[in-house]
Amino acid sequence: LKLVTFIHNGRVQLGAIQTENEIVPLSTIADDMMALITLGTSGLAQAEELLQDAAEGIPVTDVRLLAPIPQPRRNIICLGKNYAAHAAESNRAWGDKVELPEAPVVFTKATTAVNGPFDDIPYDAAVSSMIDFEAELAFVIGREARHVTPADALNYVFGYTVLNDLTARDLQREHKQFFLGKSLDGHAPFGPWIVTRDEIADPQNLRITCAVNNILKQDGHTGDMIFSIAETLARLSRSMTLLPGDIVATGTPSGVGFARTPPEFLAPGDVVTCTVEHIGTIRNRIANS
Ligand code: MG
């Protein structure tokens, strides 16, 4: 299933993509994505059934897609430096020693950073003039996970989505902790949907790309993650209980702007496109706020 949150005629609804171009509302099953996740496998079974019986959906062109979980109940959990080539380029750009993390580097993005898959990214040069892109595969937790083993970990995944971990490099550097530079309003667009786990045979076998104004900047592969999704979920769950609806972004491959020669940053008018194979594409324009 490809599950969406959308606005149609002023009403926010949960839906599933029926064909490329149509959405079937799931409002008879659940009010929103969190409620559907809470229903577990029975909710998904009901959605499958409804999708099969539905005659005609709402054309995607008639709606505005929101982030699949527009208001997560807590921060988005993120991994830093989870691709070796990106860890190396970051260390070089910061002038740090080039070394790979021995344990996952974990930080979070504020819930107020969440943005729609095709909405504008607010830009304020007075706050930051070093806005950078990071295309990432994110996974969504399906049920409470505590002390999970790597072998069992993927059973706790509800589904997958595409997230742009936009970063204010100047703030990230200035404040030492990543949090502020990662949490500008609207700087965590994700979607366009959550693809349920059953549809992705191997989440470590997906191409991941980012283009700015249609010029390819990042071209990576989830097989190159240092800590796999299973390993990440297991290690997180060893320290904290993961809750249904938690979103975990798994790090970005190499090619980000600040590590390029010369460095490149996003400016108003730029359009950033992030794609993960078999999952989807999000596309956002940088706009003065
Ligand atoms: Mg990142």
PDB file of C-alpha atoms and ligand atoms in Angstrom:
ATOM      1  CA  LEU A   1       0.000   0.000   0.000  1.00  0.00           C
ATOM      2  CA  LYS A   2       0.968   3.594  -0.643  1.00  0.00           C
ATOM      3  CA  LEU A   3      -0.640   5.562   2.174  1.00  0.00           C
ATOM      4  CA  VAL A   4      -1.177   9.311   1.948  1.00  0.00           C
ATOM      5  CA  THR A   5      -2.462  12.199   4.011  1.00  0.00           C
ATOM      6  CA  PHE A   6      -4.154  14.760   1.800  1.00  0.00           C
ATOM      7  CA  ILE A   7      -6.391  17.823   1.786  1.00  0.00           C
ATOM      8  CA  HIS A   8      -9.449  17.690  -0.449  1.00  0.00           C
ATOM      9  CA  ASN A   9     -12.161  20.365  -0.333  1.00  0.00           C
ATOM     10  CA  GLY A  10     -10.591  21.752   2.813  1.00  0.00           C
ATOM     11  CA  ARG A  11     -10.694  18.458   4.703  1.00  0.00           C
ATOM     12  CA  VAL A  12      -7.595  16.532   5.811  1.00  0.00           C
ATOM     13  CA  GLN A  13      -8.014  12.816   5.120  1.00  0.00           C
ATOM     14  CA  LEU A  14      -6.167   9.537   5.079  1.00  0.00           C
ATOM     15  CA  GLY A  15      -6.026   7.674   1.781  1.00  0.00           C
ATOM     16  CA  ALA A  16      -4.343   5.040  -0.324  1.00  0.00           C
ATOM     17  CA  ILE A  17      -3.098   5.356  -3.882  1.00  0.00           C
ATOM     18  CA  GLN A  18      -5.238   3.209  -6.162  1.00  0.00           C
ATOM     19  CA  THR A  19      -3.510   3.832  -9.436  1.00  0.00           C
ATOM     20  CA  GLU A  20      -0.852   6.334 -10.384  1.00  0.00           C
ATOM     21  CA  ASN A  21      -3.420   9.077 -10.339  1.00  0.00           C
ATOM     22  CA  GLU A  22      -6.192   8.248  -7.897  1.00  0.00           C
ATOM     23  CA  ILE A  23      -6.623   8.274  -4.147  1.00  0.00           C
ATOM     24  CA  VAL A  24      -9.158   6.158  -2.266  1.00  0.00           C
ATOM     25  CA  PRO A  25     -10.085   7.759   1.086  1.00  0.00           C
ATOM     26  CA  LEU A  26      -9.680   5.454   4.087  1.00  0.00           C
ATOM     27  CA  SER A  27     -11.758   7.619   6.448  1.00  0.00           C
ATOM     28  CA  THR A  28     -14.126   4.713   7.200  1.00  0.00           C
ATOM     29  CA  ILE A  29     -11.148   2.778   8.619  1.00  0.00           C
ATOM     30  CA  ALA A  30      -9.139   5.434  10.456  1.00  0.00           C
ATOM     31  CA  ASP A  31      -9.186   9.188  11.018  1.00  0.00           C
ATOM     32  CA  ASP A  32      -5.510   9.640  10.321  1.00  0.00           C
ATOM     33  CA  MET A  33      -2.206   7.834   9.727  1.00  0.00           C
ATOM     34  CA  MET A  34      -1.453   7.436  13.436  1.00  0.00           C
ATOM     35  CA  ALA A  35      -4.838   5.785  13.989  1.00  0.00           C
ATOM     36  CA  LEU A  36      -4.233   3.429  11.058  1.00  0.00           C
ATOM     37  CA  ILE A  37      -0.775   2.481  12.343  1.00  0.00           C
ATOM     38  CA  THR A  38      -2.312   1.760  15.749  1.00  0.00           C
ATOM     39  CA  LEU A  39      -4.800  -0.663  14.153  1.00  0.00           C
ATOM     40  CA  GLY A  40      -1.866  -2.828  13.049  1.00  0.00           C
ATOM     41  CA  THR A  41      -2.302  -5.621  10.510  1.00  0.00           C
ATOM     42  CA  SER A  42      -6.096  -5.510  10.704  1.00  0.00           C
ATOM     43  CA  GLY A  43      -6.069  -1.869   9.609  1.00  0.00           C
ATOM     44  CA  LEU A  44      -3.898  -2.696   6.609  1.00  0.00           C
ATOM     45  CA  ALA A  45      -6.106  -5.672   5.700  1.00  0.00           C
ATOM     46  CA  GLN A  46      -9.181  -3.422   5.793  1.00  0.00           C
ATOM     47  CA  ALA A  47      -7.393  -0.863   3.623  1.00  0.00           C
ATOM     48  CA  GLU A  48      -6.451  -3.543   1.053  1.00  0.00           C
ATOM     49  CA  GLU A  49     -10.067  -4.690   0.935  1.00  0.00           C
ATOM     50  CA  LEU A  50     -11.439  -1.186   0.557  1.00  0.00           C
ATOM     51  CA  LEU A  51      -8.947  -0.491  -2.211  1.00  0.00           C
ATOM     52  CA  GLN A  52     -10.008  -3.584  -4.138  1.00  0.00           C
ATOM     53  CA  ASP A  53     -13.699  -2.728  -3.896  1.00  0.00           C
ATOM     54  CA  ALA A  54     -13.388   0.987  -4.590  1.00  0.00           C
ATOM     55  CA  ALA A  55     -14.778   2.000  -7.951  1.00  0.00           C
ATOM     56  CA  GLU A  56     -13.266   5.405  -8.475  1.00  0.00           C
ATOM     57  CA  GLY A  57     -10.881   7.504  -6.455  1.00  0.00           C
ATOM     58  CA  ILE A  58     -10.071  11.187  -6.243  1.00  0.00           C
ATOM     59  CA  PRO A  59      -7.577  12.340  -8.886  1.00  0.00           C
ATOM     60  CA  VAL A  60      -4.266  13.194  -7.220  1.00  0.00           C
ATOM     61  CA  THR A  61      -4.303  16.448  -9.201  1.00  0.00           C
ATOM     62  CA  ASP A  62      -7.387  17.546  -7.210  1.00  0.00           C
ATOM     63  CA  VAL A  63      -5.706  17.290  -3.814  1.00  0.00           C
ATOM     64  CA  ARG A  64      -2.742  18.629  -1.914  1.00  0.00           C
ATOM     65  CA  LEU A  65      -0.582  15.907  -0.386  1.00  0.00           C
ATOM     66  CA  LEU A  66       0.631  16.600   3.144  1.00  0.00           C
ATOM     67  CA  ALA A  67       3.438  14.833   4.961  1.00  0.00           C
ATOM     68  CA  PRO A  68       2.053  11.319   5.613  1.00  0.00           C
ATOM     69  CA  ILE A  69       2.255  12.053   9.366  1.00  0.00           C
ATOM     70  CA  PRO A  70       1.745  15.844   9.442  1.00  0.00           C
ATOM     71  CA  GLN A  71       2.228  16.152  13.216  1.00  0.00           C
ATOM     72  CA  PRO A  72       4.418  13.386  14.599  1.00  0.00           C
ATOM     73  CA  ARG A  73       4.014  12.936  18.347  1.00  0.00           C
ATOM     74  CA  ARG A  74       7.717  13.420  18.870  1.00  0.00           C
ATOM     75  CA  ASN A  75      10.870  14.462  17.055  1.00  0.00           C
ATOM     76  CA  ILE A  76      12.081  12.760  13.917  1.00  0.00           C
ATOM     77  CA  ILE A  77      15.016  10.540  14.848  1.00  0.00           C
ATOM     78  CA  CYS A  78      17.940  10.866  12.417  1.00  0.00           C
ATOM     79  CA  LEU A  79      21.235   9.161  11.765  1.00  0.00           C
ATOM     80  CA  GLY A  80      24.291  11.218  10.839  1.00  0.00           C
ATOM     81  CA  LYS A  81      27.277   9.995   8.844  1.00  0.00           C
ATOM     82  CA  ASN A  82      25.659   6.650   8.004  1.00  0.00           C
ATOM     83  CA  TYR A  83      27.263   6.345   4.565  1.00  0.00           C
ATOM     84  CA  ALA A  84      31.053   6.028   4.512  1.00  0.00           C
ATOM     85  CA  ALA A  85      31.576   8.388   1.556  1.00  0.00           C
ATOM     86  CA  HIS A  86      29.391  11.043   3.184  1.00  0.00           C
ATOM     87  CA  ALA A  87      31.109  10.630   6.565  1.00  0.00           C
ATOM     88  CA  ALA A  88      34.435  11.182   4.799  1.00  0.00           C
ATOM     89  CA  GLU A  89      33.280  14.231   2.797  1.00  0.00           C
ATOM     90  CA  SER A  90      31.758  15.797   5.944  1.00  0.00           C
ATOM     91  CA  ASN A  91      34.900  15.294   7.994  1.00  0.00           C
ATOM     92  CA  ARG A  92      37.018  16.754   5.198  1.00  0.00           C
ATOM     93  CA  ALA A  93      34.711  19.780   4.788  1.00  0.00           C
ATOM     94  CA  TRP A  94      34.703  20.493   8.553  1.00  0.00           C
ATOM     95  CA  GLY A  95      38.469  19.964   8.724  1.00  0.00           C
ATOM     96  CA  ASP A  96      37.988  17.025  11.100  1.00  0.00           C
ATOM     97  CA  LYS A  97      39.815  13.719  11.134  1.00  0.00           C
ATOM     98  CA  VAL A  98      38.373  11.358   8.510  1.00  0.00           C
ATOM     99  CA  GLU A  99      36.938   8.436  10.447  1.00  0.00           C
ATOM    100  CA  LEU A 100      33.826   6.270  10.374  1.00  0.00           C
ATOM    101  CA  PRO A 101      31.376   6.211  13.298  1.00  0.00           C
ATOM    102  CA  GLU A 102      31.704   3.129  15.510  1.00  0.00           C
ATOM    103  CA  ALA A 103      28.118   3.526  16.717  1.00  0.00           C
ATOM    104  CA  PRO A 104      25.164   5.249  15.036  1.00  0.00           C
ATOM    105  CA  VAL A 105      25.314   9.056  15.315  1.00  0.00           C
ATOM    106  CA  VAL A 106      21.814   9.959  16.520  1.00  0.00           C
ATOM    107  CA  PHE A 107      20.132  13.371  16.561  1.00  0.00           C
ATOM    108  CA  THR A 108      16.599  14.643  16.024  1.00  0.00           C
ATOM    109  CA  LYS A 109      14.626  17.194  14.033  1.00  0.00           C
ATOM    110  CA  ALA A 110      11.766  19.126  15.660  1.00  0.00           C
ATOM    111  CA  THR A 111       8.210  18.161  14.707  1.00  0.00           C
ATOM    112  CA  THR A 112       7.683  21.760  13.486  1.00  0.00           C
ATOM    113  CA  ALA A 113      10.222  21.049  10.730  1.00  0.00           C
ATOM    114  CA  VAL A 114       7.767  18.656   9.058  1.00  0.00           C
ATOM    115  CA  ASN A 115       6.618  19.792   5.622  1.00  0.00           C
ATOM    116  CA  GLY A 116       4.636  18.390   2.710  1.00  0.00           C
ATOM    117  CA  PRO A 117       6.253  16.423  -0.122  1.00  0.00           C
ATOM    118  CA  PHE A 118       5.655  19.186  -2.692  1.00  0.00           C
ATOM    119  CA  ASP A 119       5.410  22.271  -0.484  1.00  0.00           C
ATOM    120  CA  ASP A 120       7.779  25.228  -0.453  1.00  0.00           C
ATOM    121  CA  ILE A 121      10.741  25.298   1.929  1.00  0.00           C
ATOM    122  CA  PRO A 122      10.763  28.605   3.845  1.00  0.00           C
ATOM    123  CA  TYR A 123      14.023  30.515   3.400  1.00  0.00           C
ATOM    124  CA  ASP A 124      15.217  33.405   5.549  1.00  0.00           C
ATOM    125  CA  ALA A 125      18.738  34.637   4.782  1.00  0.00           C
ATOM    126  CA  ALA A 126      18.837  36.412   8.158  1.00  0.00           C
ATOM    127  CA  VAL A 127      18.596  33.021   9.884  1.00  0.00           C
ATOM    128  CA  SER A 128      20.844  30.968   7.612  1.00  0.00           C
ATOM    129  CA  SER A 129      22.496  31.383   4.236  1.00  0.00           C
ATOM    130  CA  MET A 130      23.930  27.858   4.223  1.00  0.00           C
ATOM    131  CA  ILE A 131      20.920  25.628   3.596  1.00  0.00           C
ATOM    132  CA  ASP A 132      21.922  22.192   2.364  1.00  0.00           C
ATOM    133  CA  PHE A 133      20.055  19.142   1.047  1.00  0.00           C
ATOM    134  CA  GLU A 134      20.246  15.531   2.279  1.00  0.00           C
ATOM    135  CA  ALA A 135      18.130  12.893   0.510  1.00  0.00           C
ATOM    136  CA  GLU A 136      17.285  10.050   2.884  1.00  0.00           C
ATOM    137  CA  LEU A 137      15.306   6.862   3.208  1.00  0.00           C
ATOM    138  CA  ALA A 138      13.183   7.001   6.365  1.00  0.00           C
ATOM    139  CA  PHE A 139      11.290   4.226   8.070  1.00  0.00           C
ATOM    140  CA  VAL A 140       8.188   4.443  10.254  1.00  0.00           C
ATOM    141  CA  ILE A 141       7.741   2.294  13.352  1.00  0.00           C
ATOM    142  CA  GLY A 142       4.622   0.099  13.336  1.00  0.00           C
ATOM    143  CA  ARG A 143       4.517  -1.172  16.908  1.00  0.00           C
ATOM    144  CA  GLU A 144       6.226  -0.568  20.217  1.00  0.00           C
ATOM    145  CA  ALA A 145       9.813  -1.794  20.029  1.00  0.00           C
ATOM    146  CA  ARG A 146      12.043  -2.427  23.030  1.00  0.00           C
ATOM    147  CA  HIS A 147      15.154  -4.634  23.150  1.00  0.00           C
ATOM    148  CA  VAL A 148      14.503  -5.914  19.636  1.00  0.00           C
ATOM    149  CA  THR A 149      17.104  -8.105  17.927  1.00  0.00           C
ATOM    150  CA  PRO A 150      18.425  -7.162  14.455  1.00  0.00           C
ATOM    151  CA  ALA A 151      16.974 -10.433  13.087  1.00  0.00           C
ATOM    152  CA  ASP A 152      13.485  -9.447  14.295  1.00  0.00           C
ATOM    153  CA  ALA A 153      13.781  -5.686  13.755  1.00  0.00           C
ATOM    154  CA  LEU A 154      12.136  -5.304  10.344  1.00  0.00           C
ATOM    155  CA  ASN A 155       8.935  -6.814  11.763  1.00  0.00           C
ATOM    156  CA  TYR A 156       8.552  -3.563  13.709  1.00  0.00           C
ATOM    157  CA  VAL A 157       8.673  -1.390  10.586  1.00  0.00           C
ATOM    158  CA  PHE A 158       5.318  -0.084   9.353  1.00  0.00           C
ATOM    159  CA  GLY A 159       6.683   1.306   6.118  1.00  0.00           C
ATOM    160  CA  TYR A 160       9.138   3.522   4.265  1.00  0.00           C
ATOM    161  CA  THR A 161       9.171   7.080   3.002  1.00  0.00           C
ATOM    162  CA  VAL A 162      11.481   9.691   1.448  1.00  0.00           C
ATOM    163  CA  LEU A 163      12.784  12.555   3.593  1.00  0.00           C
ATOM    164  CA  ASN A 164      14.947  15.576   2.841  1.00  0.00           C
ATOM    165  CA  ASP A 165      17.009  16.267   5.985  1.00  0.00           C
ATOM    166  CA  LEU A 166      17.571  19.939   5.127  1.00  0.00           C
ATOM    167  CA  THR A 167      20.354  21.420   7.208  1.00  0.00           C
ATOM    168  CA  ALA A 168      21.492  24.937   8.072  1.00  0.00           C
ATOM    169  CA  ARG A 169      25.243  24.225   8.027  1.00  0.00           C
ATOM    170  CA  ASP A 170      26.157  27.521   9.713  1.00  0.00           C
ATOM    171  CA  LEU A 171      23.789  26.845  12.632  1.00  0.00           C
ATOM    172  CA  GLN A 172      24.846  23.202  12.812  1.00  0.00           C
ATOM    173  CA  ARG A 173      28.449  24.337  13.232  1.00  0.00           C
ATOM    174  CA  GLU A 174      27.836  27.361  15.438  1.00  0.00           C
ATOM    175  CA  HIS A 175      25.664  25.577  18.008  1.00  0.00           C
ATOM    176  CA  LYS A 176      27.748  22.369  18.187  1.00  0.00           C
ATOM    177  CA  GLN A 177      24.682  20.224  18.789  1.00  0.00           C
ATOM    178  CA  PHE A 178      22.960  19.422  15.459  1.00  0.00           C
ATOM    179  CA  PHE A 179      19.428  20.061  16.752  1.00  0.00           C
ATOM    180  CA  LEU A 180      18.900  23.730  15.887  1.00  0.00           C
ATOM    181  CA  GLY A 181      20.532  23.611  12.456  1.00  0.00           C
ATOM    182  CA  LYS A 182      18.384  20.574  11.626  1.00  0.00           C
ATOM    183  CA  SER A 183      15.097  22.001  12.928  1.00  0.00           C
ATOM    184  CA  LEU A 184      14.247  25.111  10.904  1.00  0.00           C
ATOM    185  CA  ASP A 185      10.499  25.371  10.280  1.00  0.00           C
ATOM    186  CA  GLY A 186       9.510  23.342   7.234  1.00  0.00           C
ATOM    187  CA  HIS A 187      12.960  21.837   6.768  1.00  0.00           C
ATOM    188  CA  ALA A 188      11.866  18.203   7.000  1.00  0.00           C
ATOM    189  CA  PRO A 189       9.659  17.573   3.963  1.00  0.00           C
ATOM    190  CA  PHE A 190       8.741  13.919   3.609  1.00  0.00           C
ATOM    191  CA  GLY A 191       6.445  11.633   1.644  1.00  0.00           C
ATOM    192  CA  PRO A 192       4.872  11.602  -0.847  1.00  0.00           C
ATOM    193  CA  TRP A 193       3.448   8.558   0.951  1.00  0.00           C
ATOM    194  CA  ILE A 194       4.387   5.739   3.284  1.00  0.00           C
ATOM    195  CA  VAL A 195       4.983   2.552   1.322  1.00  0.00           C
ATOM    196  CA  THR A 196       4.076  -0.372   3.568  1.00  0.00           C
ATOM    197  CA  ARG A 197       6.862  -2.773   4.489  1.00  0.00           C
ATOM    198  CA  ASP A 198       5.439  -5.710   2.473  1.00  0.00           C
ATOM    199  CA  GLU A 199       6.072  -3.797  -0.774  1.00  0.00           C
ATOM    200  CA  ILE A 200       9.819  -3.392  -0.252  1.00  0.00           C
ATOM    201  CA  ALA A 201      11.602  -6.723  -0.552  1.00  0.00           C
ATOM    202  CA  ASP A 202      14.969  -5.376   0.607  1.00  0.00           C
ATOM    203  CA  PRO A 203      15.270  -1.821   1.979  1.00  0.00           C
ATOM    204  CA  GLN A 204      19.068  -2.146   1.701  1.00  0.00           C
ATOM    205  CA  ASN A 205      18.831  -2.492  -2.072  1.00  0.00           C
ATOM    206  CA  LEU A 206      17.471   0.867  -3.228  1.00  0.00           C
ATOM    207  CA  ARG A 207      19.000   3.667  -5.273  1.00  0.00           C
ATOM    208  CA  ILE A 208      18.725   7.072  -3.603  1.00  0.00           C
ATOM    209  CA  THR A 209      19.192  10.364  -5.457  1.00  0.00           C
ATOM    210  CA  CYS A 210      18.956  14.101  -4.988  1.00  0.00           C
ATOM    211  CA  ALA A 211      18.829  16.671  -7.774  1.00  0.00           C
ATOM    212  CA  VAL A 212      18.873  20.455  -7.538  1.00  0.00           C
ATOM    213  CA  ASN A 213      17.223  22.199 -10.495  1.00  0.00           C
ATOM    214  CA  ASN A 214      17.308  18.822 -12.285  1.00  0.00           C
ATOM    215  CA  ILE A 215      21.083  18.491 -11.884  1.00  0.00           C
ATOM    216  CA  LEU A 216      21.995  15.280 -10.079  1.00  0.00           C
ATOM    217  CA  LYS A 217      23.911  15.982  -6.854  1.00  0.00           C
ATOM    218  CA  GLN A 218      23.591  12.761  -4.859  1.00  0.00           C
ATOM    219  CA  ASP A 219      23.454   9.266  -6.331  1.00  0.00           C
ATOM    220  CA  GLY A 220      23.773   6.642  -3.630  1.00  0.00           C
ATOM    221  CA  HIS A 221      22.569   3.204  -2.676  1.00  0.00           C
ATOM    222  CA  THR A 222      21.002   2.099   0.610  1.00  0.00           C
ATOM    223  CA  GLY A 223      23.261  -0.965   0.489  1.00  0.00           C
ATOM    224  CA  ASP A 224      26.091   1.399   1.454  1.00  0.00           C
ATOM    225  CA  MET A 225      24.636   2.295   4.859  1.00  0.00           C
ATOM    226  CA  ILE A 226      27.100   1.678   7.681  1.00  0.00           C
ATOM    227  CA  PHE A 227      24.275   0.733  10.072  1.00  0.00           C
ATOM    228  CA  SER A 228      21.423  -1.056   8.292  1.00  0.00           C
ATOM    229  CA  ILE A 229      17.792  -0.347   9.124  1.00  0.00           C
ATOM    230  CA  ALA A 230      17.589  -3.581  11.138  1.00  0.00           C
ATOM    231  CA  GLU A 231      20.769  -2.767  13.057  1.00  0.00           C
ATOM    232  CA  THR A 232      19.667   0.831  13.640  1.00  0.00           C
ATOM    233  CA  LEU A 233      16.224  -0.137  14.914  1.00  0.00           C
ATOM    234  CA  ALA A 234      17.686  -2.787  17.202  1.00  0.00           C
ATOM    235  CA  ARG A 235      20.291  -0.427  18.645  1.00  0.00           C
ATOM    236  CA  LEU A 236      17.822   2.410  19.193  1.00  0.00           C
ATOM    237  CA  SER A 237      15.387   0.012  20.895  1.00  0.00           C
ATOM    238  CA  ARG A 238      18.102  -1.110  23.268  1.00  0.00           C
ATOM    239  CA  SER A 239      18.226   2.400  24.779  1.00  0.00           C
ATOM    240  CA  MET A 240      14.713   3.726  24.303  1.00  0.00           C
ATOM    241  CA  THR A 241      11.255   2.381  23.566  1.00  0.00           C
ATOM    242  CA  LEU A 242      10.334   3.126  19.959  1.00  0.00           C
ATOM    243  CA  LEU A 243       6.670   4.026  19.532  1.00  0.00           C
ATOM    244  CA  PRO A 244       4.220   3.435  16.695  1.00  0.00           C
ATOM    245  CA  GLY A 245       4.506   6.342  14.275  1.00  0.00           C
ATOM    246  CA  ASP A 246       8.104   7.189  15.158  1.00  0.00           C
ATOM    247  CA  ILE A 247      10.008   8.300  12.059  1.00  0.00           C
ATOM    248  CA  VAL A 248      13.672   7.386  11.669  1.00  0.00           C
ATOM    249  CA  ALA A 249      15.732   8.954   8.848  1.00  0.00           C
ATOM    250  CA  THR A 250      18.670   6.737   7.985  1.00  0.00           C
ATOM    251  CA  GLY A 251      21.326   9.196   6.812  1.00  0.00           C
ATOM    252  CA  THR A 252      22.343  10.638   3.478  1.00  0.00           C
ATOM    253  CA  PRO A 253      24.814   9.456   0.832  1.00  0.00           C
ATOM    254  CA  SER A 254      27.682  11.643  -0.413  1.00  0.00           C
ATOM    255  CA  GLY A 255      27.288  14.645  -2.684  1.00  0.00           C
ATOM    256  CA  VAL A 256      25.801  17.192  -0.258  1.00  0.00           C
ATOM    257  CA  GLY A 257      26.322  20.876  -1.020  1.00  0.00           C
ATOM    258  CA  PHE A 258      28.662  22.053   1.722  1.00  0.00           C
ATOM    259  CA  ALA A 259      31.236  19.344   0.969  1.00  0.00           C
ATOM    260  CA  ARG A 260      31.396  20.142  -2.754  1.00  0.00           C
ATOM    261  CA  THR A 261      34.202  22.152  -4.350  1.00  0.00           C
ATOM    262  CA  PRO A 262      33.297  24.971  -4.300  1.00  0.00           C
ATOM    263  CA  PRO A 263      30.556  24.553  -1.669  1.00  0.00           C
ATOM    264  CA  GLU A 264      26.973  24.878  -2.925  1.00  0.00           C
ATOM    265  CA  PHE A 265      23.981  26.060  -0.919  1.00  0.00           C
ATOM    266  CA  LEU A 266      20.313  26.333  -1.748  1.00  0.00           C
ATOM    267  CA  ALA A 267      18.829  29.704  -2.724  1.00  0.00           C
ATOM    268  CA  PRO A 268      15.274  30.950  -3.269  1.00  0.00           C
ATOM    269  CA  GLY A 269      13.872  29.545  -6.507  1.00  0.00           C
ATOM    270  CA  ASP A 270      15.914  26.340  -6.371  1.00  0.00           C
ATOM    271  CA  VAL A 271      13.942  23.124  -6.699  1.00  0.00           C
ATOM    272  CA  VAL A 272      15.194  20.075  -4.784  1.00  0.00           C
ATOM    273  CA  THR A 273      14.082  16.602  -5.828  1.00  0.00           C
ATOM    274  CA  CYS A 274      14.751  13.555  -3.635  1.00  0.00           C
ATOM    275  CA  THR A 275      13.979  10.053  -4.873  1.00  0.00           C
ATOM    276  CA  VAL A 276      14.269   6.601  -3.350  1.00  0.00           C
ATOM    277  CA  GLU A 277      13.791   3.760  -5.793  1.00  0.00           C
ATOM    278  CA  HIS A 278      10.486   1.848  -5.418  1.00  0.00           C
ATOM    279  CA  ILE A 279       9.337   4.346  -2.799  1.00  0.00           C
ATOM    280  CA  GLY A 280       8.815   7.712  -4.428  1.00  0.00           C
ATOM    281  CA  THR A 281       9.869  11.282  -5.123  1.00  0.00           C
ATOM    282  CA  ILE A 282       9.447  14.505  -3.176  1.00  0.00           C
ATOM    283  CA  ARG A 283      10.064  17.886  -4.788  1.00  0.00           C
ATOM    284  CA  ASN A 284      10.276  21.193  -2.957  1.00  0.00           C
ATOM    285  CA  ARG A 285      11.028  24.758  -3.991  1.00  0.00           C
ATOM    286  CA  ILE A 286      13.071  27.059  -1.802  1.00  0.00           C
ATOM    287  CA  ALA A 287      10.979  30.192  -1.210  1.00  0.00           C
ATOM    288  CA  ASN A 288      11.583  33.455   0.648  1.00  0.00           C
ATOM    289  CA  SER A 289       9.575  33.532   3.855  1.00  0.00           C
TER     290      SER A 289
HETATM  291 MG    MG B   1      20.912  13.648   7.419  1.00  0.00          MG
END
